[in-house]
Amino acid sequence: MSDRDVRNERAEQLVEAAEGLFAAGVMSHSGHANLSARLDGRRLLLTPGFVRGLRPEQLATVGFDGQVLEGELRSVSAEIIAMHSAVYEARPHVGAIIHTHSPSATAFAVAHRPLPCRTEPMLRFGQAEDVPVVPWGPRGSDVSVRGIAEVLRRRPTTAAVLLANHGLLVFGPDSAAAAHLVVAIEESAEAEIAAAAIGGAVDFPPGAQEAVRASIARVAS
Ligand SMILES: [Zn+2]
């Protein structure tokens, strides 16, 4: 596939993922989000500063160093290039990143409470551990980006982090996988909050992760 074909394919997948988030009802009232997809070891595709009504050709190509190589970014998006680049650099297998203010996940971020993994979808979609909280820093600032990198170092298998007093950051092998995990995390956060009113959520029994893996393998074989 040519460079152009790769760009177009990833752009279409990213737009589809963005539309899926709205359809699933996991966006905040403002509809704020930013999504990116890795192009190679030094470039990514990034939403231009809005996601509602986004078209594939509106995505910008940006270097990990912050340089805009093609397309245009609103300043609101230019600020967060470092946040996305830091994740791609820390995790070579990550192909896409989604940041949202999904309301229930954001409630955990605002409360500085890690979100436990206590629902089946969270296990299945790749987050078999709690979602850790990264200390607050202004969006895109060195403090915030360093905080994310530090948590990723400490938690080598987490596929998501909560940004304190801000929102959610999720990453996966591709746009669809990252979007599925955003939905699973938002559902889990909602369920945790609802369960708190009736006595509180309860952990999985020991071995649940292995049992889910075995079940997935059985169906796939
Ligand atoms: Zn945000």
PDB file of C-alpha atoms and ligand atoms in Angstrom:
ATOM      1  CA  MET A   1       0.000   0.000   0.000  1.00  0.00           C
ATOM      2  CA  SER A   2       1.267   3.493  -0.827  1.00  0.00           C
ATOM      3  CA  ASP A   3       1.801   6.121   1.839  1.00  0.00           C
ATOM      4  CA  ARG A   4      -1.340   7.894   0.586  1.00  0.00           C
ATOM      5  CA  ASP A   5      -3.448   4.714   0.755  1.00  0.00           C
ATOM      6  CA  VAL A   6      -2.303   4.050   4.338  1.00  0.00           C
ATOM      7  CA  ARG A   7      -3.192   7.631   5.289  1.00  0.00           C
ATOM      8  CA  ASN A   8      -6.631   7.388   3.707  1.00  0.00           C
ATOM      9  CA  GLU A   9      -7.421   4.013   5.266  1.00  0.00           C
ATOM     10  CA  ARG A  10      -6.406   5.129   8.776  1.00  0.00           C
ATOM     11  CA  ALA A  11      -8.313   8.406   8.328  1.00  0.00           C
ATOM     12  CA  GLU A  12     -11.497   6.569   7.399  1.00  0.00           C
ATOM     13  CA  GLN A  13     -11.116   4.210  10.375  1.00  0.00           C
ATOM     14  CA  LEU A  14     -10.616   7.184  12.691  1.00  0.00           C
ATOM     15  CA  VAL A  15     -13.745   8.964  11.424  1.00  0.00           C
ATOM     16  CA  GLU A  16     -15.728   5.738  11.796  1.00  0.00           C
ATOM     17  CA  ALA A  17     -14.475   5.395  15.392  1.00  0.00           C
ATOM     18  CA  ALA A  18     -15.451   9.007  16.164  1.00  0.00           C
ATOM     19  CA  GLU A  19     -18.943   8.472  14.759  1.00  0.00           C
ATOM     20  CA  GLY A  20     -19.227   5.267  16.790  1.00  0.00           C
ATOM     21  CA  LEU A  21     -18.501   7.164  20.025  1.00  0.00           C
ATOM     22  CA  PHE A  22     -21.339   9.611  19.352  1.00  0.00           C
ATOM     23  CA  ALA A  23     -23.677   6.751  18.354  1.00  0.00           C
ATOM     24  CA  ALA A  24     -22.824   4.887  21.583  1.00  0.00           C
ATOM     25  CA  GLY A  25     -23.686   7.958  23.676  1.00  0.00           C
ATOM     26  CA  VAL A  26     -20.324   8.100  25.453  1.00  0.00           C
ATOM     27  CA  MET A  27     -19.480  11.700  24.569  1.00  0.00           C
ATOM     28  CA  SER A  28     -19.887  14.625  26.960  1.00  0.00           C
ATOM     29  CA  HIS A  29     -22.345  17.467  26.234  1.00  0.00           C
ATOM     30  CA  SER A  30     -19.631  19.516  24.533  1.00  0.00           C
ATOM     31  CA  GLY A  31     -18.774  16.636  22.185  1.00  0.00           C
ATOM     32  CA  HIS A  32     -15.123  17.324  22.988  1.00  0.00           C
ATOM     33  CA  ALA A  33     -12.603  14.662  21.983  1.00  0.00           C
ATOM     34  CA  ASN A  34      -9.406  14.189  20.088  1.00  0.00           C
ATOM     35  CA  LEU A  35      -8.452  11.061  18.210  1.00  0.00           C
ATOM     36  CA  SER A  36      -5.225  10.040  16.499  1.00  0.00           C
ATOM     37  CA  ALA A  37      -3.817   7.141  14.496  1.00  0.00           C
ATOM     38  CA  ARG A  38      -0.163   6.244  14.050  1.00  0.00           C
ATOM     39  CA  LEU A  39       1.140   6.515  10.486  1.00  0.00           C
ATOM     40  CA  ASP A  40       4.668   5.263  11.224  1.00  0.00           C
ATOM     41  CA  GLY A  41       7.450   5.657  13.783  1.00  0.00           C
ATOM     42  CA  ARG A  42       7.400   9.456  13.693  1.00  0.00           C
ATOM     43  CA  ARG A  43       4.060  10.685  12.303  1.00  0.00           C
ATOM     44  CA  LEU A  44       0.414  10.546  13.328  1.00  0.00           C
ATOM     45  CA  LEU A  45      -2.971  11.590  11.998  1.00  0.00           C
ATOM     46  CA  LEU A  46      -4.834  13.914  14.372  1.00  0.00           C
ATOM     47  CA  THR A  47      -8.351  15.358  14.545  1.00  0.00           C
ATOM     48  CA  PRO A  48      -8.207  19.074  13.686  1.00  0.00           C
ATOM     49  CA  GLY A  49      -9.855  20.412  16.873  1.00  0.00           C
ATOM     50  CA  PHE A  50     -13.393  19.079  16.459  1.00  0.00           C
ATOM     51  CA  VAL A  51     -14.896  15.630  15.902  1.00  0.00           C
ATOM     52  CA  ARG A  52     -18.585  16.219  15.201  1.00  0.00           C
ATOM     53  CA  GLY A  53     -19.205  15.988  11.453  1.00  0.00           C
ATOM     54  CA  LEU A  54     -15.545  15.170  10.825  1.00  0.00           C
ATOM     55  CA  ARG A  55     -14.472  14.105   7.313  1.00  0.00           C
ATOM     56  CA  PRO A  56     -11.361  11.973   6.623  1.00  0.00           C
ATOM     57  CA  GLU A  57      -9.653  14.692   4.553  1.00  0.00           C
ATOM     58  CA  GLN A  58      -9.854  17.114   7.511  1.00  0.00           C
ATOM     59  CA  LEU A  59      -7.408  15.081   9.630  1.00  0.00           C
ATOM     60  CA  ALA A  60      -3.948  16.641   9.936  1.00  0.00           C
ATOM     61  CA  THR A  61      -0.643  14.803   9.554  1.00  0.00           C
ATOM     62  CA  VAL A  62       1.637  15.739  12.409  1.00  0.00           C
ATOM     63  CA  GLY A  63       5.183  14.763  13.428  1.00  0.00           C
ATOM     64  CA  PHE A  64       5.815  13.382  16.919  1.00  0.00           C
ATOM     65  CA  ASP A  65       7.939  16.526  17.394  1.00  0.00           C
ATOM     66  CA  GLY A  66       4.813  18.698  17.039  1.00  0.00           C
ATOM     67  CA  GLN A  67       5.340  19.862  13.469  1.00  0.00           C
ATOM     68  CA  VAL A  68       2.200  20.006  11.306  1.00  0.00           C
ATOM     69  CA  LEU A  69       3.189  18.304   8.042  1.00  0.00           C
ATOM     70  CA  GLU A  70      -0.142  18.389   6.210  1.00  0.00           C
ATOM     71  CA  GLY A  71      -3.549  19.928   6.899  1.00  0.00           C
ATOM     72  CA  GLU A  72      -4.504  22.417   9.575  1.00  0.00           C
ATOM     73  CA  LEU A  73      -4.950  22.226  13.334  1.00  0.00           C
ATOM     74  CA  ARG A  74      -6.863  24.578  15.587  1.00  0.00           C
ATOM     75  CA  SER A  75      -4.691  25.735  18.495  1.00  0.00           C
ATOM     76  CA  VAL A  76      -6.800  23.555  20.817  1.00  0.00           C
ATOM     77  CA  SER A  77      -5.479  20.499  18.954  1.00  0.00           C
ATOM     78  CA  ALA A  78      -1.893  21.717  18.546  1.00  0.00           C
ATOM     79  CA  GLU A  79      -1.703  21.755  22.358  1.00  0.00           C
ATOM     80  CA  ILE A  80      -2.286  18.038  22.674  1.00  0.00           C
ATOM     81  CA  ILE A  81       0.186  16.667  20.088  1.00  0.00           C
ATOM     82  CA  ALA A  82       2.723  15.938  22.842  1.00  0.00           C
ATOM     83  CA  MET A  83       0.107  13.982  24.818  1.00  0.00           C
ATOM     84  CA  HIS A  84      -0.505  11.669  21.844  1.00  0.00           C
ATOM     85  CA  SER A  85       3.180  11.423  20.835  1.00  0.00           C
ATOM     86  CA  ALA A  86       4.216  10.431  24.358  1.00  0.00           C
ATOM     87  CA  VAL A  87       1.887   7.418  24.242  1.00  0.00           C
ATOM     88  CA  TYR A  88       3.080   6.321  20.761  1.00  0.00           C
ATOM     89  CA  GLU A  89       6.698   6.619  21.868  1.00  0.00           C
ATOM     90  CA  ALA A  90       6.116   4.701  25.107  1.00  0.00           C
ATOM     91  CA  ARG A  91       4.045   1.972  23.427  1.00  0.00           C
ATOM     92  CA  PRO A  92       5.361   0.831  20.029  1.00  0.00           C
ATOM     93  CA  HIS A  93       2.316  -1.405  19.414  1.00  0.00           C
ATOM     94  CA  VAL A  94      -0.269   1.335  19.954  1.00  0.00           C
ATOM     95  CA  GLY A  95      -1.916   2.282  16.645  1.00  0.00           C
ATOM     96  CA  ALA A  96      -4.624   4.686  17.818  1.00  0.00           C
ATOM     97  CA  ILE A  97      -5.421   6.967  20.759  1.00  0.00           C
ATOM     98  CA  ILE A  98      -8.732   8.487  21.862  1.00  0.00           C
ATOM     99  CA  HIS A  99      -9.257  11.225  24.423  1.00  0.00           C
ATOM    100  CA  THR A 100     -12.805  12.015  25.599  1.00  0.00           C
ATOM    101  CA  HIS A 101     -14.650  13.622  28.488  1.00  0.00           C
ATOM    102  CA  SER A 102     -17.035  10.643  28.749  1.00  0.00           C
ATOM    103  CA  PRO A 103     -19.182  11.674  31.745  1.00  0.00           C
ATOM    104  CA  SER A 104     -18.957   8.683  34.098  1.00  0.00           C
ATOM    105  CA  ALA A 105     -15.268   7.994  33.413  1.00  0.00           C
ATOM    106  CA  THR A 106     -14.651  11.710  33.985  1.00  0.00           C
ATOM    107  CA  ALA A 107     -16.435  11.427  37.353  1.00  0.00           C
ATOM    108  CA  PHE A 108     -13.695   8.977  38.416  1.00  0.00           C
ATOM    109  CA  ALA A 109     -11.034  11.349  37.027  1.00  0.00           C
ATOM    110  CA  VAL A 110     -12.514  14.262  38.958  1.00  0.00           C
ATOM    111  CA  ALA A 111     -12.732  12.165  42.134  1.00  0.00           C
ATOM    112  CA  HIS A 112      -9.108  10.973  41.622  1.00  0.00           C
ATOM    113  CA  ARG A 113     -10.401   7.417  41.900  1.00  0.00           C
ATOM    114  CA  PRO A 114      -8.875   4.641  39.753  1.00  0.00           C
ATOM    115  CA  LEU A 115     -11.636   2.780  37.882  1.00  0.00           C
ATOM    116  CA  PRO A 116     -11.606  -0.911  38.865  1.00  0.00           C
ATOM    117  CA  CYS A 117     -11.998  -3.647  36.257  1.00  0.00           C
ATOM    118  CA  ARG A 118     -15.225  -5.258  37.408  1.00  0.00           C
ATOM    119  CA  THR A 119     -17.233  -5.703  34.197  1.00  0.00           C
ATOM    120  CA  GLU A 120     -17.058  -8.343  31.480  1.00  0.00           C
ATOM    121  CA  PRO A 121     -16.650  -5.828  28.581  1.00  0.00           C
ATOM    122  CA  MET A 122     -13.654  -4.199  30.250  1.00  0.00           C
ATOM    123  CA  LEU A 123     -11.946  -7.588  30.564  1.00  0.00           C
ATOM    124  CA  ARG A 124     -12.784  -8.495  26.964  1.00  0.00           C
ATOM    125  CA  PHE A 125     -11.745  -5.212  25.409  1.00  0.00           C
ATOM    126  CA  GLY A 126      -8.283  -5.253  26.883  1.00  0.00           C
ATOM    127  CA  GLN A 127      -8.337  -3.546  30.269  1.00  0.00           C
ATOM    128  CA  ALA A 128      -7.986  -6.382  32.783  1.00  0.00           C
ATOM    129  CA  GLU A 129      -6.757  -4.046  35.521  1.00  0.00           C
ATOM    130  CA  ASP A 130      -7.890  -0.807  37.099  1.00  0.00           C
ATOM    131  CA  VAL A 131      -7.551   2.405  35.068  1.00  0.00           C
ATOM    132  CA  PRO A 132      -4.964   4.517  36.918  1.00  0.00           C
ATOM    133  CA  VAL A 133      -5.210   8.270  37.524  1.00  0.00           C
ATOM    134  CA  VAL A 134      -2.521  10.615  36.155  1.00  0.00           C
ATOM    135  CA  PRO A 135      -1.969  13.719  38.338  1.00  0.00           C
ATOM    136  CA  TRP A 136      -3.416  16.938  36.929  1.00  0.00           C
ATOM    137  CA  GLY A 137      -1.444  19.344  34.784  1.00  0.00           C
ATOM    138  CA  PRO A 138      -2.734  21.869  32.218  1.00  0.00           C
ATOM    139  CA  ARG A 139      -3.744  19.991  29.051  1.00  0.00           C
ATOM    140  CA  GLY A 140      -0.748  19.254  26.848  1.00  0.00           C
ATOM    141  CA  SER A 141       1.697  20.790  29.354  1.00  0.00           C
ATOM    142  CA  ASP A 142       5.059  19.207  30.209  1.00  0.00           C
ATOM    143  CA  VAL A 143       3.716  18.347  33.665  1.00  0.00           C
ATOM    144  CA  SER A 144       0.710  16.541  32.223  1.00  0.00           C
ATOM    145  CA  VAL A 145       2.691  14.715  29.490  1.00  0.00           C
ATOM    146  CA  ARG A 146       5.449  13.682  31.937  1.00  0.00           C
ATOM    147  CA  GLY A 147       2.757  12.408  34.295  1.00  0.00           C
ATOM    148  CA  ILE A 148       1.253  10.238  31.553  1.00  0.00           C
ATOM    149  CA  ALA A 149       4.680   8.842  30.561  1.00  0.00           C
ATOM    150  CA  GLU A 150       5.446   8.069  34.218  1.00  0.00           C
ATOM    151  CA  VAL A 151       2.174   6.157  34.743  1.00  0.00           C
ATOM    152  CA  LEU A 152       2.732   4.207  31.493  1.00  0.00           C
ATOM    153  CA  ARG A 153       6.180   3.193  32.763  1.00  0.00           C
ATOM    154  CA  ARG A 154       4.760   2.033  36.086  1.00  0.00           C
ATOM    155  CA  ARG A 155       1.787   0.293  34.475  1.00  0.00           C
ATOM    156  CA  PRO A 156       3.165  -1.459  31.371  1.00  0.00           C
ATOM    157  CA  THR A 157      -0.084  -3.274  30.511  1.00  0.00           C
ATOM    158  CA  THR A 158      -2.706  -0.591  31.083  1.00  0.00           C
ATOM    159  CA  ALA A 159      -4.557   0.455  27.890  1.00  0.00           C
ATOM    160  CA  ALA A 160      -6.089   3.566  29.440  1.00  0.00           C
ATOM    161  CA  VAL A 161      -5.468   6.297  31.988  1.00  0.00           C
ATOM    162  CA  LEU A 162      -7.739   8.810  33.709  1.00  0.00           C
ATOM    163  CA  LEU A 163      -6.471  12.392  33.534  1.00  0.00           C
ATOM    164  CA  ALA A 164      -7.177  13.939  36.953  1.00  0.00           C
ATOM    165  CA  ASN A 165      -9.769  16.746  36.877  1.00  0.00           C
ATOM    166  CA  HIS A 166     -10.037  16.301  33.121  1.00  0.00           C
ATOM    167  CA  GLY A 167     -11.077  13.083  31.343  1.00  0.00           C
ATOM    168  CA  LEU A 168     -10.104   9.782  29.769  1.00  0.00           C
ATOM    169  CA  LEU A 169      -7.231   8.680  27.506  1.00  0.00           C
ATOM    170  CA  VAL A 170      -7.477   5.254  25.826  1.00  0.00           C
ATOM    171  CA  PHE A 171      -5.115   3.524  23.380  1.00  0.00           C
ATOM    172  CA  GLY A 172      -5.242   0.359  21.308  1.00  0.00           C
ATOM    173  CA  PRO A 173      -3.852  -1.459  18.294  1.00  0.00           C
ATOM    174  CA  ASP A 174      -6.269   0.416  15.986  1.00  0.00           C
ATOM    175  CA  SER A 175      -9.082   2.985  16.060  1.00  0.00           C
ATOM    176  CA  ALA A 176     -11.893   0.448  16.386  1.00  0.00           C
ATOM    177  CA  ALA A 177     -10.239  -1.321  19.342  1.00  0.00           C
ATOM    178  CA  ALA A 178      -9.611   1.972  21.136  1.00  0.00           C
ATOM    179  CA  ALA A 179     -13.227   3.075  20.548  1.00  0.00           C
ATOM    180  CA  HIS A 180     -14.592  -0.238  21.884  1.00  0.00           C
ATOM    181  CA  LEU A 181     -12.521   0.217  25.012  1.00  0.00           C
ATOM    182  CA  VAL A 182     -13.767   3.797  25.526  1.00  0.00           C
ATOM    183  CA  VAL A 183     -17.336   2.451  25.453  1.00  0.00           C
ATOM    184  CA  ALA A 184     -16.486  -0.455  27.807  1.00  0.00           C
ATOM    185  CA  ILE A 185     -14.799   1.922  30.264  1.00  0.00           C
ATOM    186  CA  GLU A 186     -17.680   4.402  30.218  1.00  0.00           C
ATOM    187  CA  GLU A 187     -20.173   1.561  30.800  1.00  0.00           C
ATOM    188  CA  SER A 188     -18.045   0.251  33.660  1.00  0.00           C
ATOM    189  CA  ALA A 189     -17.811   3.686  35.272  1.00  0.00           C
ATOM    190  CA  GLU A 190     -21.596   4.067  35.025  1.00  0.00           C
ATOM    191  CA  ALA A 191     -22.117   0.615  36.545  1.00  0.00           C
ATOM    192  CA  GLU A 192     -19.690   1.349  39.410  1.00  0.00           C
ATOM    193  CA  ILE A 193     -21.529   4.557  40.278  1.00  0.00           C
ATOM    194  CA  ALA A 194     -24.957   2.865  40.034  1.00  0.00           C
ATOM    195  CA  ALA A 195     -23.777  -0.111  42.113  1.00  0.00           C
ATOM    196  CA  ALA A 196     -22.551   2.244  44.849  1.00  0.00           C
ATOM    197  CA  ALA A 197     -26.221   3.064  45.583  1.00  0.00           C
ATOM    198  CA  ILE A 198     -27.080  -0.604  46.224  1.00  0.00           C
ATOM    199  CA  GLY A 199     -24.151  -1.719  48.308  1.00  0.00           C
ATOM    200  CA  GLY A 200     -21.198  -1.337  45.964  1.00  0.00           C
ATOM    201  CA  ALA A 201     -19.603  -3.227  43.049  1.00  0.00           C
ATOM    202  CA  VAL A 202     -17.880  -6.527  43.808  1.00  0.00           C
ATOM    203  CA  ASP A 203     -14.597  -7.832  42.352  1.00  0.00           C
ATOM    204  CA  PHE A 204     -14.451 -10.725  39.879  1.00  0.00           C
ATOM    205  CA  PRO A 205     -13.601 -14.079  41.440  1.00  0.00           C
ATOM    206  CA  PRO A 206      -9.934 -15.125  41.144  1.00  0.00           C
ATOM    207  CA  GLY A 207      -9.041 -16.444  37.673  1.00  0.00           C
ATOM    208  CA  ALA A 208     -11.736 -14.457  35.815  1.00  0.00           C
ATOM    209  CA  GLN A 209      -9.269 -13.018  33.312  1.00  0.00           C
ATOM    210  CA  GLU A 210      -7.922 -16.482  32.435  1.00  0.00           C
ATOM    211  CA  ALA A 211     -11.463 -17.836  32.123  1.00  0.00           C
ATOM    212  CA  VAL A 212     -12.456 -15.042  29.697  1.00  0.00           C
ATOM    213  CA  ARG A 213      -9.287 -15.637  27.642  1.00  0.00           C
ATOM    214  CA  ALA A 214     -10.012 -19.368  27.465  1.00  0.00           C
ATOM    215  CA  SER A 215     -13.594 -18.651  26.415  1.00  0.00           C
ATOM    216  CA  ILE A 216     -12.463 -16.264  23.638  1.00  0.00           C
ATOM    217  CA  ALA A 217      -9.881 -18.832  22.440  1.00  0.00           C
ATOM    218  CA  ARG A 218     -12.522 -21.584  22.305  1.00  0.00           C
ATOM    219  CA  VAL A 219     -14.812 -19.527  20.062  1.00  0.00           C
ATOM    220  CA  ALA A 220     -11.916 -18.378  17.853  1.00  0.00           C
ATOM    221  CA  SER A 221     -10.514 -21.876  17.277  1.00  0.00           C
TER     222      SER A 221
HETATM  223 ZN    ZN B   1      -9.861  17.072  27.231  1.00  0.00          ZN
END
